[in-house]
Short mmCIF file of C-alpha atoms in Angstrom, two decimals:
data_model
loop_
_atom_site.label_atom_id
_atom_site.label_comp_id
_atom_site.label_asym_id
_atom_site.label_seq_id
_atom_site.Cartn_x
_atom_site.Cartn_y
_atom_site.Cartn_z
CA MET A 3 -25.94 -29.75 -68.20
CA VAL A 4 -25.05 -32.04 -65.13
CA LYS A 5 -25.20 -29.72 -62.08
CA LYS A 6 -22.00 -29.31 -60.21
CA PRO A 7 -22.22 -30.88 -56.41
CA SER A 8 -22.47 -28.82 -53.54
CA SER A 9 -20.42 -28.81 -50.43
CA ASP A 10 -20.42 -26.56 -47.29
CA ASN A 11 -16.64 -27.21 -46.66
CA LEU A 12 -15.69 -27.04 -50.31
CA TYR A 13 -12.53 -25.00 -50.84
CA LEU A 14 -11.95 -25.19 -47.07
CA GLN A 15 -8.93 -26.76 -45.07
CA ARG A 16 -8.39 -26.64 -41.27
CA LEU A 17 -4.95 -26.32 -40.27
CA GLY A 18 -4.98 -26.23 -36.09
CA THR A 19 -7.79 -23.96 -35.05
CA ARG A 20 -7.42 -22.06 -37.88
CA TRP A 21 -9.45 -22.45 -41.62
CA TYR A 22 -7.72 -21.65 -44.71
CA ALA A 23 -9.20 -21.58 -48.52
CA ARG A 24 -7.63 -24.38 -50.68
CA ILE A 25 -8.06 -23.56 -54.37
CA PRO A 26 -7.14 -26.16 -56.61
CA VAL A 27 -4.64 -24.79 -59.30
CA PRO A 28 -5.51 -25.32 -63.23
CA TYR A 29 -3.62 -27.90 -64.89
CA ALA A 30 -1.44 -25.59 -67.16
CA LEU A 31 -0.38 -23.57 -64.23
CA ARG A 32 0.72 -26.22 -61.50
CA GLY A 33 4.18 -26.17 -62.51
CA GLU A 34 4.99 -22.87 -61.44
CA VAL A 35 2.00 -22.69 -58.69
CA GLY A 36 1.73 -25.99 -57.38
CA PRO A 37 -1.51 -28.03 -57.02
CA TYR A 38 -3.36 -25.74 -54.62
CA PHE A 39 -3.52 -22.04 -54.22
CA ARG A 40 -3.88 -21.46 -50.12
CA LYS A 41 -4.68 -18.52 -47.90
CA ALA A 42 -5.47 -17.81 -44.41
CA LEU A 43 -9.15 -16.69 -43.82
CA GLY A 44 -8.04 -15.33 -40.43
CA THR A 45 -10.63 -17.17 -38.23
CA ALA A 46 -11.60 -20.24 -36.13
CA ASP A 47 -14.97 -20.27 -36.80
CA LEU A 48 -16.35 -22.52 -39.65
CA GLN A 49 -19.21 -20.51 -40.39
CA GLU A 50 -17.42 -17.07 -40.96
CA ALA A 51 -14.87 -19.13 -42.98
CA ARG A 52 -17.68 -20.43 -45.27
CA HIS A 53 -18.21 -17.11 -46.00
CA ARG A 54 -15.11 -15.65 -46.45
CA ARG A 55 -13.87 -18.51 -48.49
CA TRP A 56 -15.95 -17.21 -51.89
CA ASP A 57 -13.82 -13.76 -51.94
CA VAL A 58 -10.33 -16.14 -51.91
CA LEU A 59 -11.78 -18.16 -54.73
CA ALA A 60 -12.53 -14.71 -56.61
CA LEU A 61 -8.81 -13.49 -55.61
CA ALA A 62 -7.29 -16.93 -56.73
CA ARG A 63 -9.17 -16.88 -59.96
CA ALA A 64 -8.47 -13.87 -60.91
CA GLU A 65 -4.28 -14.96 -60.58
CA PHE A 66 -4.80 -18.08 -62.34
CA GLU A 67 -5.96 -15.57 -65.48
CA LYS A 68 -3.62 -13.55 -64.72
CA ARG A 69 -0.83 -15.97 -64.95
CA ALA A 70 -2.46 -17.78 -68.23
CA GLN A 71 -3.00 -14.69 -70.00
CA ARG A 72 1.25 -13.69 -69.74
CA PRO A 73 3.24 -13.50 -73.01
CA GLY A 74 4.82 -17.02 -73.47
CA THR A 75 2.55 -18.56 -71.18
CA LYS A 76 1.76 -22.05 -73.13
CA LYS A 77 -1.56 -22.98 -72.75
CA LYS A 78 -2.19 -26.91 -72.46
CA VAL A 79 -5.01 -28.16 -74.58
CA ARG A 80 -7.31 -30.71 -73.19
CA SER A 81 -9.67 -32.87 -75.23
CA THR A 82 -12.74 -32.57 -74.31
CA ASP A 83 -13.92 -36.16 -75.87
CA TYR A 84 -15.78 -38.34 -73.92
CA ASP A 85 -12.89 -40.90 -73.62
CA ALA A 86 -10.10 -38.64 -72.85
CA PHE A 87 -12.26 -36.40 -70.04
CA ARG A 88 -13.92 -39.49 -68.46
CA ALA A 89 -9.73 -40.66 -67.76
CA ARG A 90 -9.10 -37.04 -66.49
CA LEU A 91 -12.52 -37.63 -64.04
CA LYS A 92 -11.22 -41.10 -63.04
CA ALA A 93 -8.00 -39.66 -62.29
CA ALA A 94 -9.35 -36.63 -60.01
CA GLY A 95 -11.12 -39.64 -57.86
CA PRO A 96 -14.61 -40.01 -56.50
CA PRO A 97 -17.38 -37.37 -56.46
CA THR A 98 -17.08 -36.99 -52.63
CA VAL A 99 -14.00 -37.40 -50.48
CA VAL A 100 -13.83 -37.14 -46.59
CA ASN A 101 -11.52 -34.17 -45.41
CA ALA A 102 -8.82 -35.73 -43.04
CA LEU A 103 -8.49 -32.89 -40.74
CA ASP A 104 -12.44 -32.70 -39.26
CA GLY A 105 -13.75 -36.33 -40.96
CA GLU A 106 -16.82 -34.49 -42.84
CA GLU A 107 -17.34 -35.44 -45.84
CA MET A 108 -16.94 -32.93 -49.17
CA THR A 109 -17.34 -32.60 -52.85
CA ASN A 110 -14.16 -33.67 -54.75
CA PRO A 111 -12.30 -30.12 -55.18
CA GLY A 112 -10.56 -31.55 -58.50
CA LEU A 113 -14.30 -32.55 -59.85
CA ASP A 114 -15.50 -29.00 -59.24
CA LEU A 115 -12.62 -27.70 -60.89
CA LEU A 116 -12.98 -30.04 -63.74
CA ALA A 117 -16.36 -28.76 -64.07
CA ASP A 118 -15.39 -25.21 -63.41
CA GLU A 119 -13.46 -25.57 -66.77
CA LEU A 120 -16.15 -27.29 -68.55
CA GLU A 121 -18.30 -24.38 -68.00
CA ARG A 122 -15.63 -21.83 -69.08
CA ALA A 123 -15.22 -23.62 -72.42
CA GLU A 124 -18.74 -23.77 -72.54
CA GLU A 125 -19.43 -19.84 -72.40
CA ALA A 126 -16.40 -19.46 -75.22
CA GLY A 127 -18.44 -21.55 -77.68
CA ALA A 128 -16.78 -24.69 -77.65
CA ASP A 129 -18.86 -27.88 -77.86
CA VAL A 130 -18.25 -29.76 -74.57
CA GLY A 131 -21.27 -31.94 -74.73
CA ALA A 132 -19.34 -35.49 -74.60
CA ALA A 133 -17.21 -34.06 -71.78
CA TRP A 134 -20.48 -33.26 -69.68
CA ASP A 135 -22.18 -36.92 -70.53
CA ALA A 136 -18.67 -37.69 -68.72
CA PHE A 137 -18.82 -36.15 -65.90
CA GLY A 138 -22.21 -37.28 -65.46
CA ASP A 139 -21.82 -40.55 -65.87
CA HIS A 140 -18.52 -40.29 -63.68
CA VAL A 141 -20.58 -38.48 -60.80
CA HIS A 142 -23.49 -41.08 -60.74
CA GLY A 143 -21.21 -44.04 -60.85
CA ARG A 144 -22.19 -45.24 -64.55
CA GLU A 145 -19.51 -47.19 -65.88
CA PRO A 146 -18.48 -47.20 -69.58
CA ILE A 147 -19.94 -50.87 -71.03
CA SER A 148 -16.22 -52.35 -71.03
CA GLU A 149 -16.07 -52.30 -67.12
CA VAL A 150 -19.55 -53.38 -67.31
CA LEU A 151 -18.52 -56.56 -69.51
CA LYS A 152 -15.46 -57.29 -67.26
CA ASP A 153 -17.00 -57.00 -64.01
CA TYR A 154 -19.29 -59.11 -65.54
CA LEU A 155 -17.01 -61.62 -66.56
CA GLN A 156 -15.11 -61.52 -63.41
CA ARG A 157 -18.21 -62.40 -61.36
CA ASN A 158 -18.92 -65.27 -63.77
CA PRO A 159 -15.73 -66.98 -63.99
CA LYS A 160 -17.73 -70.16 -65.55
CA VAL A 161 -19.22 -68.63 -68.86
CA SER A 162 -17.65 -70.67 -71.93
CA PRO A 163 -14.98 -69.32 -74.18
CA THR A 164 -17.49 -69.09 -76.77
CA THR A 165 -19.80 -66.93 -75.08
CA VAL A 166 -16.97 -64.56 -73.99
CA ALA A 167 -15.92 -64.52 -76.90
CA ASN A 168 -19.29 -63.42 -78.07
CA TYR A 169 -19.51 -60.90 -75.85
CA ASN A 170 -16.59 -59.22 -76.52
CA GLY A 171 -17.20 -59.13 -80.05
CA THR A 172 -20.34 -57.59 -79.66
CA VAL A 173 -19.11 -55.11 -77.22
CA SER A 174 -16.26 -54.20 -79.39
CA LEU A 175 -18.72 -53.72 -82.48
CA TRP A 176 -20.84 -51.28 -80.13
CA ILE A 177 -17.63 -49.20 -78.58
CA ALA A 178 -17.04 -48.76 -82.30
CA GLU A 179 -20.21 -47.75 -83.25
CA ARG A 180 -20.76 -45.72 -80.48
CA GLY A 181 -18.01 -45.34 -77.96
CA ASP A 182 -17.13 -46.84 -74.72
CA ARG A 183 -19.97 -44.96 -72.78
CA ALA A 184 -22.36 -45.84 -70.16
CA LEU A 185 -25.85 -47.36 -71.53
CA ASN A 186 -28.00 -45.25 -69.24
CA GLY A 187 -29.69 -43.18 -71.94
CA THR A 188 -29.46 -45.36 -74.49
CA THR A 189 -32.86 -45.49 -76.31
CA ARG A 190 -34.23 -48.55 -77.98
CA LYS A 191 -34.60 -46.84 -81.44
CA ALA A 192 -30.59 -46.27 -81.01
CA ALA A 193 -29.98 -49.96 -80.09
CA THR A 194 -32.31 -51.15 -83.07
CA GLU A 195 -30.46 -49.27 -85.33
CA TRP A 196 -27.62 -50.30 -84.36
CA LEU A 197 -28.86 -54.06 -84.54
CA GLU A 198 -30.01 -53.53 -88.17
CA LYS A 199 -26.90 -52.06 -88.96
CA VAL A 200 -24.40 -54.90 -87.36
CA ALA A 201 -27.15 -57.37 -88.76
CA GLU A 202 -26.32 -56.59 -92.68
CA GLY A 203 -24.76 -59.31 -94.44
CA LYS A 204 -25.22 -61.69 -91.31
CA SER A 205 -26.89 -64.81 -91.06
CA ARG A 206 -29.67 -65.32 -88.52
CA GLU A 207 -28.00 -67.53 -86.47
CA THR A 208 -25.20 -64.74 -86.25
CA ILE A 209 -27.74 -62.02 -85.30
CA SER A 210 -29.01 -64.14 -82.27
CA GLY A 211 -26.01 -64.37 -81.09
CA THR A 212 -25.36 -60.61 -81.34
#
C-alpha cells in the first residue's frame, strides 16, 4: 500500500492572524455542504493550530458519516479501477501544493481525501489494489504508457510516419492487454509473456518491429 504523504500544515488555513481547520468534503456531500468544512481553531499560534486541527477533523468526519447515512441520501459510487481513479487523481492536482496564504508547501488535501476514501473502502473489504497503484503512480509522477509515447513523439517530430504507426500499434496492443498504466513495476517475465502472445501467428520481421 502507498503511504499517504504528510504535511505539518495539512487541513490548516490562515485568515488574517487566526488559524482555521479546512477539511475537504466527500464528493457525494458537496452539493449540500460545499467543497470544504471550515471551523475556527481559536488561535493565532501555528503550533497550537496544528494540535487542534485533529479534533476538528474527527468532528468533520463524524458529520460526513452522519449525513451520508441519512434516509434518502444517495451514495455516489465511484469506480476504483486504475483508469477511472487515475483520472480523479489528475483532476485533484499534484501531490503537493503551495498554501496561498503563507507560501508554505503542503500536501494536496484533495489527494489526502482520496487516500482516506481508499482506506475506508479497503477496511470494508473492497478490492482497491488497482486504485492504490494509480495513487502511487500519480504521487511519484509516473505517467501512463500512452502519455509517455505522446511526450516522446512530441519531442521527436522527425520520426517517420511508419515508425509512429508501429509505436502506436505496439502501445495499443499493450494497453489492450495490460491497461494504460505506468511501465514501472512491469517485470521482464510479464513483458516477455506479452511479446510471446503478440508474436503468435506473426512473421519474424513483424515481431522484430513490435
